[in-house]
Amino acid sequence: MLILGLESSCDETAAALCEDGAILSSIVRSQVDLHRQYGGVVPEIASRAHLEAVDVITREAFAKAGRDLEQLDGIAVTLGPGLVGALLVAVNFAKGLAFAKNLPLVGVNHVKAHALAPFMDAPGRAAPVPEFPLAALVVSGGHTNLYRMDDYLSFALLGRTRDDAAGEAFDKTAKLMNLGYPGGRVIEEMARRGEPDFYALPRPMLSEGLDFSFSGLKTAVLSLYREEKLAEAPPDDVRLCHLAASFQAAAVEVLTTKLTRACETVGAKGAVLAGGVAANGPLREAAGAAMKRLGLSFYAPPPAWCADNAAMIASLGERQLLAGEGLLTLEAEALPRWQAA
Ligand code: KG4
Ligand code: ZN
């Protein structure tokens, strides 16, 4: 079955082709350069840029896969969650294509799709086949969700952030330190030169439950930054590296502890770590080591599939189509606040 996946929920326009579980092409056009000067995603700019890119990258996805529109068996599109104006671009494009070519269309949940990224085949990559149930942590700029997965299509929400998402905490810390946007990767780079226990930062809600909270950590970083007068520090002041390392260590400890607790709570056979923040090296190492200690399998996507992409949308979309789940009519609307569970 040949499926086109389309994604435009935030600041990446993406198209991918998936055939019988294998990703044939995955094109991502990032808008980061357009939003950087504003320090975050500007919804109107995002929608316009998606509009300009969506047909171009769809053609690229077909060309790269060596397939054409006539061979397509179905279309999968991100229905939510995300920015409504941004989501609508791919949703309406997908509807038009599905109508014109008389193809089935499925609506995919973006956050769930992240959790399938470790299990996608690609030329030269045979994906692992997990044993269920799994505990899956999706950590990105917009989401921090913990799920129990009983198979690729069956998700139950175990916990979520009560305020900021983990990636948002990285981005806000980076913004405070004048490191630009998005900040996750820069924080990771700076943290390599710092000591993770130099500053004592809080680990909010560490000992209780499966929900998260990152706003207290963000506030603690801000207070420390002021107390230490880091705004006046030269860019090569090692205390900035210590702050990045101490922040990252706090975030990693909270995320790893909750993922471990989720595994124990549901009797998981393994754990998934996915979403943009899953590209973070120390987080992957800590979560992987925690799973090793428990004797559980650990699945994290290759870094290119951590960030937003349409391969994961096509992959989940193909499974949904085979199961007859989430089929859309032409009246379907985007679901900006769609919670997966
Ligand atoms: O999944 P994603 O591409 O978009 C959303 O759905 O939000 O995630 C983007 C988020 C940003 O907050 C970015 O700072 C974070 O992922 N990120 C990282 C790293 N690379 C990206 N956070 C920590 N360490 C990284 N290496
Ligand atoms: Zn995402």
mmCIF file of C-alpha atoms and ligand atoms in Angstrom:
data_model
loop_
_atom_site.group_PDB
_atom_site.id
_atom_site.type_symbol
_atom_site.label_atom_id
_atom_site.label_comp_id
_atom_site.label_asym_id
_atom_site.label_seq_id
_atom_site.Cartn_x
_atom_site.Cartn_y
_atom_site.Cartn_z
ATOM 1 C CA MET A 1 0.000 0.000 0.000
ATOM 2 C CA LEU A 2 1.476 3.378 -1.030
ATOM 3 C CA ILE A 3 0.568 6.233 1.325
ATOM 4 C CA LEU A 4 1.328 9.948 1.137
ATOM 5 C CA GLY A 5 1.814 11.578 4.552
ATOM 6 C CA LEU A 6 1.408 15.339 5.009
ATOM 7 C CA GLU A 7 2.305 17.445 8.040
ATOM 8 C CA SER A 8 1.933 21.188 8.737
ATOM 9 C CA SER A 9 1.004 21.421 12.431
ATOM 10 C CA CYS A 10 3.702 23.854 13.531
ATOM 11 C CA ASP A 11 6.787 25.204 11.766
ATOM 12 C CA GLU A 12 7.789 22.330 9.497
ATOM 13 C CA THR A 13 6.048 21.561 6.221
ATOM 14 C CA ALA A 14 6.605 17.907 5.457
ATOM 15 C CA ALA A 15 5.613 15.242 2.936
ATOM 16 C CA ALA A 16 6.602 11.574 2.861
ATOM 17 C CA LEU A 17 5.780 8.374 1.039
ATOM 18 C CA CYS A 18 5.410 5.108 2.900
ATOM 19 C CA GLU A 19 4.932 1.740 1.202
ATOM 20 C CA ASP A 20 4.043 -1.374 3.193
ATOM 21 C CA GLY A 21 5.625 0.035 6.350
ATOM 22 C CA ALA A 22 8.803 1.336 4.693
ATOM 23 C CA ILE A 23 9.553 5.027 4.273
ATOM 24 C CA LEU A 24 10.514 5.688 0.640
ATOM 25 C CA SER A 25 11.012 9.442 0.981
ATOM 26 C CA SER A 26 10.708 12.063 3.681
ATOM 27 C CA ILE A 27 10.951 15.761 2.822
ATOM 28 C CA VAL A 28 10.951 18.377 5.572
ATOM 29 C CA ARG A 29 11.029 22.093 4.920
ATOM 30 C CA SER A 30 11.763 23.892 8.156
ATOM 31 C CA GLN A 31 10.613 27.466 8.749
ATOM 32 C CA VAL A 32 13.024 28.008 11.633
ATOM 33 C CA ASP A 33 14.907 30.750 9.779
ATOM 34 C CA LEU A 34 11.663 32.705 9.277
ATOM 35 C CA HIS A 35 10.675 32.554 12.955
ATOM 36 C CA ARG A 36 14.084 32.946 14.567
ATOM 37 C CA GLN A 37 14.037 36.747 14.620
ATOM 38 C CA TYR A 38 10.783 36.638 16.636
ATOM 39 C CA GLY A 39 12.143 34.132 19.179
ATOM 40 C CA GLY A 40 9.294 31.678 18.527
ATOM 41 C CA VAL A 41 6.735 30.527 15.976
ATOM 42 C CA VAL A 42 4.502 33.296 14.557
ATOM 43 C CA PRO A 43 1.257 31.544 13.503
ATOM 44 C CA GLU A 44 0.436 33.782 10.512
ATOM 45 C CA ILE A 45 3.938 33.444 9.093
ATOM 46 C CA ALA A 46 3.774 29.690 9.607
ATOM 47 C CA SER A 47 0.493 29.331 7.680
ATOM 48 C CA ARG A 48 1.729 31.363 4.749
ATOM 49 C CA ALA A 49 5.001 29.472 4.517
ATOM 50 C CA HIS A 50 3.146 26.137 4.643
ATOM 51 C CA LEU A 51 0.945 27.312 1.756
ATOM 52 C CA GLU A 52 3.975 28.184 -0.318
ATOM 53 C CA ALA A 53 5.707 24.879 0.360
ATOM 54 C CA VAL A 54 3.091 22.153 0.525
ATOM 55 C CA ASP A 55 2.716 21.311 -3.176
ATOM 56 C CA VAL A 56 6.438 21.731 -3.896
ATOM 57 C CA ILE A 57 7.533 19.301 -1.196
ATOM 58 C CA THR A 58 4.796 16.839 -2.141
ATOM 59 C CA ARG A 59 6.226 16.714 -5.652
ATOM 60 C CA GLU A 60 9.691 16.276 -4.157
ATOM 61 C CA ALA A 61 8.487 13.363 -2.043
ATOM 62 C CA PHE A 62 7.119 11.592 -5.135
ATOM 63 C CA ALA A 63 10.251 12.324 -7.186
ATOM 64 C CA LYS A 64 12.598 11.084 -4.466
ATOM 65 C CA ALA A 65 10.577 7.887 -4.011
ATOM 66 C CA GLY A 66 10.379 7.250 -7.780
ATOM 67 C CA ARG A 67 6.576 6.981 -7.587
ATOM 68 C CA ASP A 68 3.738 9.012 -9.066
ATOM 69 C CA LEU A 69 0.334 10.144 -7.951
ATOM 70 C CA GLU A 70 -1.431 7.444 -9.963
ATOM 71 C CA GLN A 71 0.190 4.749 -7.820
ATOM 72 C CA LEU A 72 -1.096 6.185 -4.550
ATOM 73 C CA ASP A 73 -3.506 4.100 -2.402
ATOM 74 C CA GLY A 74 -4.296 6.668 0.283
ATOM 75 C CA ILE A 75 -3.405 9.908 2.028
ATOM 76 C CA ALA A 76 -2.666 10.562 5.698
ATOM 77 C CA VAL A 77 -2.655 14.042 7.160
ATOM 78 C CA THR A 78 -1.991 15.529 10.595
ATOM 79 C CA LEU A 79 -5.379 16.597 11.931
ATOM 80 C CA GLY A 80 -4.020 17.934 15.243
ATOM 81 C CA PRO A 81 -2.895 19.025 17.709
ATOM 82 C CA GLY A 82 -1.205 22.171 16.453
ATOM 83 C CA LEU A 83 -1.792 25.720 15.229
ATOM 84 C CA VAL A 84 -5.171 25.846 13.527
ATOM 85 C CA GLY A 85 -4.115 27.998 10.565
ATOM 86 C CA ALA A 86 -1.054 25.845 10.025
ATOM 87 C CA LEU A 87 -2.920 22.536 10.303
ATOM 88 C CA LEU A 88 -5.532 23.691 7.788
ATOM 89 C CA VAL A 89 -2.956 24.002 5.013
ATOM 90 C CA ALA A 90 -2.085 20.311 4.835
ATOM 91 C CA VAL A 91 -5.627 19.247 5.758
ATOM 92 C CA ASN A 92 -7.157 21.201 2.877
ATOM 93 C CA PHE A 93 -4.427 20.189 0.449
ATOM 94 C CA ALA A 94 -4.949 16.535 1.415
ATOM 95 C CA LYS A 95 -8.715 16.835 1.035
ATOM 96 C CA GLY A 96 -8.324 18.309 -2.435
ATOM 97 C CA LEU A 97 -5.962 15.565 -3.527
ATOM 98 C CA ALA A 98 -8.126 12.823 -2.034
ATOM 99 C CA PHE A 99 -11.223 14.214 -3.749
ATOM 100 C CA ALA A 100 -9.510 14.702 -7.124
ATOM 101 C CA LYS A 101 -7.987 11.210 -7.121
ATOM 102 C CA ASN A 102 -10.832 9.487 -5.293
ATOM 103 C CA LEU A 103 -8.514 8.202 -2.571
ATOM 104 C CA PRO A 104 -9.190 7.382 1.088
ATOM 105 C CA LEU A 105 -8.005 10.030 3.559
ATOM 106 C CA VAL A 106 -7.102 9.406 7.213
ATOM 107 C CA GLY A 107 -6.566 11.954 9.979
ATOM 108 C CA VAL A 108 -3.536 11.315 12.160
ATOM 109 C CA ASN A 109 -2.727 12.542 15.666
ATOM 110 C CA HIS A 110 0.659 14.243 15.542
ATOM 111 C CA VAL A 111 1.732 13.267 19.077
ATOM 112 C CA LYS A 112 0.866 9.592 18.649
ATOM 113 C CA ALA A 113 2.677 9.589 15.311
ATOM 114 C CA HIS A 114 5.898 10.685 17.078
ATOM 115 C CA ALA A 115 5.727 7.479 19.146
ATOM 116 C CA LEU A 116 5.769 5.327 15.989
ATOM 117 C CA ALA A 117 8.966 6.898 14.645
ATOM 118 C CA PRO A 118 11.323 4.245 16.116
ATOM 119 C CA PHE A 119 9.399 1.506 14.308
ATOM 120 C CA MET A 120 9.596 2.769 10.719
ATOM 121 C CA ASP A 121 11.494 0.783 8.097
ATOM 122 C CA ALA A 122 13.490 2.661 5.484
ATOM 123 C CA PRO A 123 15.841 1.536 2.728
ATOM 124 C CA GLY A 124 18.844 0.156 4.632
ATOM 125 C CA ARG A 125 17.068 0.281 7.977
ATOM 126 C CA ALA A 126 15.069 -2.635 9.339
ATOM 127 C CA ALA A 127 13.107 -1.243 12.246
ATOM 128 C CA PRO A 128 12.850 -3.148 15.533
ATOM 129 C CA VAL A 129 9.618 -5.010 16.238
ATOM 130 C CA PRO A 130 8.597 -4.343 19.838
ATOM 131 C CA GLU A 131 6.746 -6.439 22.351
ATOM 132 C CA PHE A 132 3.771 -4.644 23.890
ATOM 133 C CA PRO A 133 2.791 -3.027 26.179
ATOM 134 C CA LEU A 134 5.200 -0.157 25.884
ATOM 135 C CA ALA A 135 5.529 3.040 27.885
ATOM 136 C CA ALA A 136 6.032 5.907 25.426
ATOM 137 C CA LEU A 137 7.275 9.379 26.271
ATOM 138 C CA VAL A 138 6.756 12.007 23.572
ATOM 139 C CA VAL A 139 8.764 15.127 24.391
ATOM 140 C CA SER A 140 8.718 18.080 22.037
ATOM 141 C CA GLY A 141 8.340 21.839 21.911
ATOM 142 C CA GLY A 142 4.590 21.559 22.349
ATOM 143 C CA HIS A 143 4.057 18.283 24.211
ATOM 144 C CA THR A 144 5.239 16.149 27.065
ATOM 145 C CA ASN A 145 2.968 13.112 27.058
ATOM 146 C CA LEU A 146 3.401 9.662 28.580
ATOM 147 C CA TYR A 147 1.384 6.818 27.090
ATOM 148 C CA ARG A 148 0.757 3.173 27.565
ATOM 149 C CA MET A 149 0.789 1.602 24.085
ATOM 150 C CA ASP A 150 -0.903 -1.777 23.709
ATOM 151 C CA ASP A 151 -0.157 -1.874 20.017
ATOM 152 C CA TYR A 152 0.719 0.648 17.321
ATOM 153 C CA LEU A 153 -2.807 2.035 17.297
ATOM 154 C CA SER A 154 -3.839 1.726 20.904
ATOM 155 C CA PHE A 155 -2.755 4.523 23.240
ATOM 156 C CA ALA A 156 -3.798 5.408 26.795
ATOM 157 C CA LEU A 157 -2.577 8.685 28.268
ATOM 158 C CA LEU A 158 -0.742 8.092 31.568
ATOM 159 C CA GLY A 159 0.594 11.575 32.220
ATOM 160 C CA ARG A 160 1.262 14.953 30.663
ATOM 161 C CA THR A 161 2.733 18.303 31.504
ATOM 162 C CA ARG A 162 0.615 20.599 33.626
ATOM 163 C CA ASP A 163 2.304 23.703 32.252
ATOM 164 C CA ASP A 164 5.279 24.017 29.873
ATOM 165 C CA ALA A 165 6.414 21.237 27.550
ATOM 166 C CA ALA A 166 9.956 19.933 28.053
ATOM 167 C CA GLY A 167 11.150 21.405 24.737
ATOM 168 C CA GLU A 168 9.551 24.716 25.652
ATOM 169 C CA ALA A 169 11.633 24.727 28.876
ATOM 170 C CA PHE A 170 14.789 24.167 26.782
ATOM 171 C CA ASP A 171 13.718 26.928 24.385
ATOM 172 C CA LYS A 172 12.878 29.412 27.153
ATOM 173 C CA THR A 173 16.143 28.717 28.973
ATOM 174 C CA ALA A 174 18.034 29.273 25.728
ATOM 175 C CA LYS A 175 16.117 32.482 25.062
ATOM 176 C CA LEU A 176 16.957 33.783 28.541
ATOM 177 C CA MET A 177 20.614 33.052 27.884
ATOM 178 C CA ASN A 178 20.446 34.774 24.465
ATOM 179 C CA LEU A 179 21.243 31.552 22.657
ATOM 180 C CA GLY A 180 18.618 31.955 19.939
ATOM 181 C CA TYR A 181 15.668 29.818 18.855
ATOM 182 C CA PRO A 182 15.034 26.912 18.969
ATOM 183 C CA GLY A 183 17.282 26.323 21.941
ATOM 184 C CA GLY A 184 17.401 22.605 22.687
ATOM 185 C CA ARG A 185 20.424 21.749 20.611
ATOM 186 C CA VAL A 186 22.399 24.836 21.722
ATOM 187 C CA ILE A 187 21.730 24.059 25.395
ATOM 188 C CA GLU A 188 22.990 20.519 24.790
ATOM 189 C CA GLU A 189 26.171 21.856 23.161
ATOM 190 C CA MET A 190 26.841 24.357 25.958
ATOM 191 C CA ALA A 191 26.102 21.764 28.620
ATOM 192 C CA ARG A 192 29.007 19.642 27.345
ATOM 193 C CA ARG A 193 31.392 22.251 28.763
ATOM 194 C CA GLY A 194 29.561 22.635 32.086
ATOM 195 C CA GLU A 195 29.120 20.676 35.289
ATOM 196 C CA PRO A 196 25.624 19.221 35.702
ATOM 197 C CA ASP A 197 25.636 19.556 39.505
ATOM 198 C CA PHE A 198 27.199 23.022 39.679
ATOM 199 C CA TYR A 199 23.845 24.690 40.390
ATOM 200 C CA ALA A 200 21.155 22.980 42.466
ATOM 201 C CA LEU A 201 17.970 23.282 40.411
ATOM 202 C CA PRO A 202 14.566 21.823 41.333
ATOM 203 C CA ARG A 203 13.196 18.584 39.852
ATOM 204 C CA PRO A 204 9.470 19.468 39.918
ATOM 205 C CA MET A 205 7.082 16.618 40.789
ATOM 206 C CA LEU A 206 9.926 14.112 40.695
ATOM 207 C CA SER A 207 8.596 11.835 43.395
ATOM 208 C CA GLU A 208 4.910 11.939 42.545
ATOM 209 C CA GLY A 209 2.865 10.422 39.755
ATOM 210 C CA LEU A 210 3.271 10.552 36.006
ATOM 211 C CA ASP A 211 2.444 14.184 35.268
ATOM 212 C CA PHE A 212 5.139 16.761 34.630
ATOM 213 C CA SER A 213 5.711 20.410 35.462
ATOM 214 C CA PHE A 214 8.524 22.477 33.994
ATOM 215 C CA SER A 215 7.530 26.044 34.816
ATOM 216 C CA GLY A 216 9.144 25.906 38.301
ATOM 217 C CA LEU A 217 12.420 24.781 36.768
ATOM 218 C CA LYS A 218 12.225 27.614 34.250
ATOM 219 C CA THR A 219 11.592 30.142 37.042
ATOM 220 C CA ALA A 220 14.493 28.748 39.093
ATOM 221 C CA VAL A 221 16.800 29.176 36.086
ATOM 222 C CA LEU A 222 15.596 32.765 35.706
ATOM 223 C CA SER A 223 16.209 33.589 39.400
ATOM 224 C CA LEU A 224 19.671 32.069 39.287
ATOM 225 C CA TYR A 225 20.477 33.954 36.109
ATOM 226 C CA ARG A 226 19.571 37.200 37.862
ATOM 227 C CA GLU A 227 21.324 36.376 41.147
ATOM 228 C CA GLU A 228 24.536 35.502 39.351
ATOM 229 C CA LYS A 229 24.196 38.580 37.108
ATOM 230 C CA LEU A 230 24.745 36.363 34.088
ATOM 231 C CA ALA A 231 23.200 38.917 31.732
ATOM 232 C CA GLU A 232 26.398 40.931 32.159
ATOM 233 C CA ALA A 233 28.692 37.904 31.838
ATOM 234 C CA PRO A 234 30.859 37.552 28.711
ATOM 235 C CA PRO A 235 29.614 34.814 26.335
ATOM 236 C CA ASP A 236 32.547 32.564 27.220
ATOM 237 C CA ASP A 237 31.827 32.703 30.972
ATOM 238 C CA VAL A 238 31.902 29.062 32.080
ATOM 239 C CA ARG A 239 29.018 29.713 34.500
ATOM 240 C CA LEU A 240 26.714 29.847 31.442
ATOM 241 C CA CYS A 241 27.829 26.328 30.560
ATOM 242 C CA HIS A 242 27.263 25.255 34.173
ATOM 243 C CA LEU A 243 23.750 26.696 34.026
ATOM 244 C CA ALA A 244 22.983 24.903 30.751
ATOM 245 C CA ALA A 245 24.368 21.640 32.161
ATOM 246 C CA SER A 246 22.506 21.993 35.468
ATOM 247 C CA PHE A 247 19.226 22.773 33.693
ATOM 248 C CA GLN A 248 19.643 19.860 31.295
ATOM 249 C CA ALA A 249 20.487 17.478 34.142
ATOM 250 C CA ALA A 250 17.284 18.470 35.974
ATOM 251 C CA ALA A 251 15.137 17.999 32.855
ATOM 252 C CA VAL A 252 16.784 14.672 32.003
ATOM 253 C CA GLU A 253 16.352 13.348 35.541
ATOM 254 C CA VAL A 254 12.650 14.221 35.635
ATOM 255 C CA LEU A 255 11.943 12.757 32.180
ATOM 256 C CA THR A 256 13.887 9.562 32.837
ATOM 257 C CA THR A 257 12.358 9.033 36.295
ATOM 258 C CA LYS A 258 8.809 9.390 34.956
ATOM 259 C CA LEU A 259 9.451 7.100 32.007
ATOM 260 C CA THR A 260 10.878 4.491 34.381
ATOM 261 C CA ARG A 261 7.882 4.879 36.722
ATOM 262 C CA ALA A 262 5.494 4.518 33.777
ATOM 263 C CA CYS A 263 7.215 1.259 32.748
ATOM 264 C CA GLU A 264 6.838 -0.112 36.271
ATOM 265 C CA THR A 265 3.235 1.066 36.562
ATOM 266 C CA VAL A 266 2.029 -0.636 33.380
ATOM 267 C CA GLY A 267 4.378 -3.630 33.414
ATOM 268 C CA ALA A 268 5.878 -2.481 30.120
ATOM 269 C CA LYS A 269 8.124 -4.694 28.026
ATOM 270 C CA GLY A 270 9.972 -1.655 26.755
ATOM 271 C CA ALA A 271 10.071 2.116 26.510
ATOM 272 C CA VAL A 272 9.797 4.607 23.657
ATOM 273 C CA LEU A 273 11.426 8.033 23.729
ATOM 274 C CA ALA A 274 10.314 10.272 20.837
ATOM 275 C CA GLY A 275 9.716 13.878 19.752
ATOM 276 C CA GLY A 276 12.177 16.712 19.160
ATOM 277 C CA VAL A 277 13.734 16.558 22.638
ATOM 278 C CA ALA A 278 14.489 12.836 22.118
ATOM 279 C CA ALA A 279 17.387 14.035 19.931
ATOM 280 C CA ASN A 280 19.122 15.082 23.173
ATOM 281 C CA GLY A 281 22.165 12.841 23.719
ATOM 282 C CA PRO A 282 22.259 12.842 27.536
ATOM 283 C CA LEU A 283 18.500 12.145 27.673
ATOM 284 C CA ARG A 284 18.823 9.191 25.280
ATOM 285 C CA GLU A 285 21.749 7.851 27.289
ATOM 286 C CA ALA A 286 20.036 8.250 30.664
ATOM 287 C CA ALA A 287 16.750 6.718 29.481
ATOM 288 C CA GLY A 288 18.575 3.898 27.679
ATOM 289 C CA ALA A 289 20.650 3.132 30.781
ATOM 290 C CA ALA A 290 17.553 3.164 33.009
ATOM 291 C CA MET A 291 15.840 0.638 30.726
ATOM 292 C CA LYS A 292 18.939 -1.544 30.673
ATOM 293 C CA ARG A 293 18.892 -1.648 34.482
ATOM 294 C CA LEU A 294 15.261 -2.787 34.335
ATOM 295 C CA GLY A 295 16.044 -5.342 31.631
ATOM 296 C CA LEU A 296 13.636 -3.633 29.215
ATOM 297 C CA SER A 297 13.978 -2.761 25.538
ATOM 298 C CA PHE A 298 14.555 0.873 24.663
ATOM 299 C CA TYR A 299 13.424 2.481 21.416
ATOM 300 C CA ALA A 300 14.327 5.983 20.246
ATOM 301 C CA PRO A 301 14.114 7.119 16.610
ATOM 302 C CA PRO A 302 17.206 8.158 14.671
ATOM 303 C CA PRO A 303 17.712 11.917 15.308
ATOM 304 C CA ALA A 304 16.225 12.930 11.927
ATOM 305 C CA TRP A 305 12.964 11.262 12.917
ATOM 306 C CA CYS A 306 12.815 12.857 16.371
ATOM 307 C CA ALA A 307 11.896 16.274 14.978
ATOM 308 C CA ASP A 308 8.656 16.885 13.093
ATOM 309 C CA ASN A 309 8.379 14.966 9.838
ATOM 310 C CA ALA A 310 5.713 13.404 7.637
ATOM 311 C CA ALA A 311 7.237 9.909 7.570
ATOM 312 C CA MET A 312 5.702 9.255 10.982
ATOM 313 C CA ILE A 313 2.346 10.587 9.735
ATOM 314 C CA ALA A 314 2.430 8.292 6.689
ATOM 315 C CA SER A 315 3.493 5.357 8.858
ATOM 316 C CA LEU A 316 0.681 5.707 11.405
ATOM 317 C CA GLY A 317 -1.701 6.645 8.577
ATOM 318 C CA GLU A 318 -0.985 3.404 6.726
ATOM 319 C CA ARG A 319 -1.696 1.366 9.869
ATOM 320 C CA GLN A 320 -4.933 3.319 10.453
ATOM 321 C CA LEU A 321 -6.028 2.813 6.872
ATOM 322 C CA LEU A 322 -5.435 -0.935 7.108
ATOM 323 C CA ALA A 323 -7.488 -0.992 10.320
ATOM 324 C CA GLY A 324 -10.157 1.346 8.913
ATOM 325 C CA GLU A 325 -9.503 3.885 11.691
ATOM 326 C CA GLY A 326 -9.751 7.654 11.418
ATOM 327 C CA LEU A 327 -11.159 7.824 7.881
ATOM 328 C CA LEU A 328 -12.132 11.386 7.025
ATOM 329 C CA THR A 329 -14.843 12.884 4.893
ATOM 330 C CA LEU A 330 -14.438 16.155 3.047
ATOM 331 C CA GLU A 331 -16.262 17.884 5.927
ATOM 332 C CA ALA A 332 -13.496 16.970 8.397
ATOM 333 C CA GLU A 333 -11.952 19.859 10.300
ATOM 334 C CA ALA A 334 -8.550 20.340 11.888
ATOM 335 C CA LEU A 335 -8.399 19.566 15.620
ATOM 336 C CA PRO A 336 -5.954 22.101 17.118
ATOM 337 C CA ARG A 337 -6.407 20.832 20.677
ATOM 338 C CA TRP A 338 -6.704 17.123 19.936
ATOM 339 C CA GLN A 339 -5.480 15.170 22.927
ATOM 340 C CA ALA A 340 -4.306 11.660 22.084
ATOM 341 C CA ALA A 341 -5.692 8.949 24.351
HETATM 342 O O1 KG4 B 1 9.007 17.521 17.730
HETATM 343 P P1 KG4 B 1 9.508 18.888 17.402
HETATM 344 O O2 KG4 B 1 10.335 19.051 16.160
HETATM 345 O O3 KG4 B 1 8.329 19.908 17.278
HETATM 346 C C1 KG4 B 1 7.182 19.888 18.081
HETATM 347 O O4 KG4 B 1 6.259 19.085 17.834
HETATM 348 O O5 KG4 B 1 7.223 20.697 19.067
HETATM 349 O O6 KG4 B 1 10.322 19.407 18.697
HETATM 350 C C2 KG4 B 1 10.988 20.632 18.733
HETATM 351 C C3 KG4 B 1 11.561 20.802 20.131
HETATM 352 C C4 KG4 B 1 12.114 22.208 20.386
HETATM 353 O O7 KG4 B 1 11.617 22.659 21.640
HETATM 354 C C5 KG4 B 1 13.627 21.999 20.441
HETATM 355 O O8 KG4 B 1 14.304 22.926 21.274
HETATM 356 C C6 KG4 B 1 13.704 20.601 20.992
HETATM 357 O O9 KG4 B 1 12.676 19.904 20.343
HETATM 358 N N1 KG4 B 1 15.019 19.979 20.703
HETATM 359 C C7 KG4 B 1 15.886 19.604 21.653
HETATM 360 C C8 KG4 B 1 17.036 19.108 20.974
HETATM 361 N N2 KG4 B 1 16.806 19.194 19.624
HETATM 362 C C9 KG4 B 1 15.560 19.721 19.485
HETATM 363 N N3 KG4 B 1 15.813 19.653 22.995
HETATM 364 C C10 KG4 B 1 16.886 19.209 23.690
HETATM 365 N N4 KG4 B 1 18.030 18.747 23.109
HETATM 366 C C11 KG4 B 1 18.138 18.674 21.762
HETATM 367 N N5 KG4 B 1 19.250 18.194 21.193
HETATM 368 ZN ZN ZN B 2 6.146 17.266 16.952
#
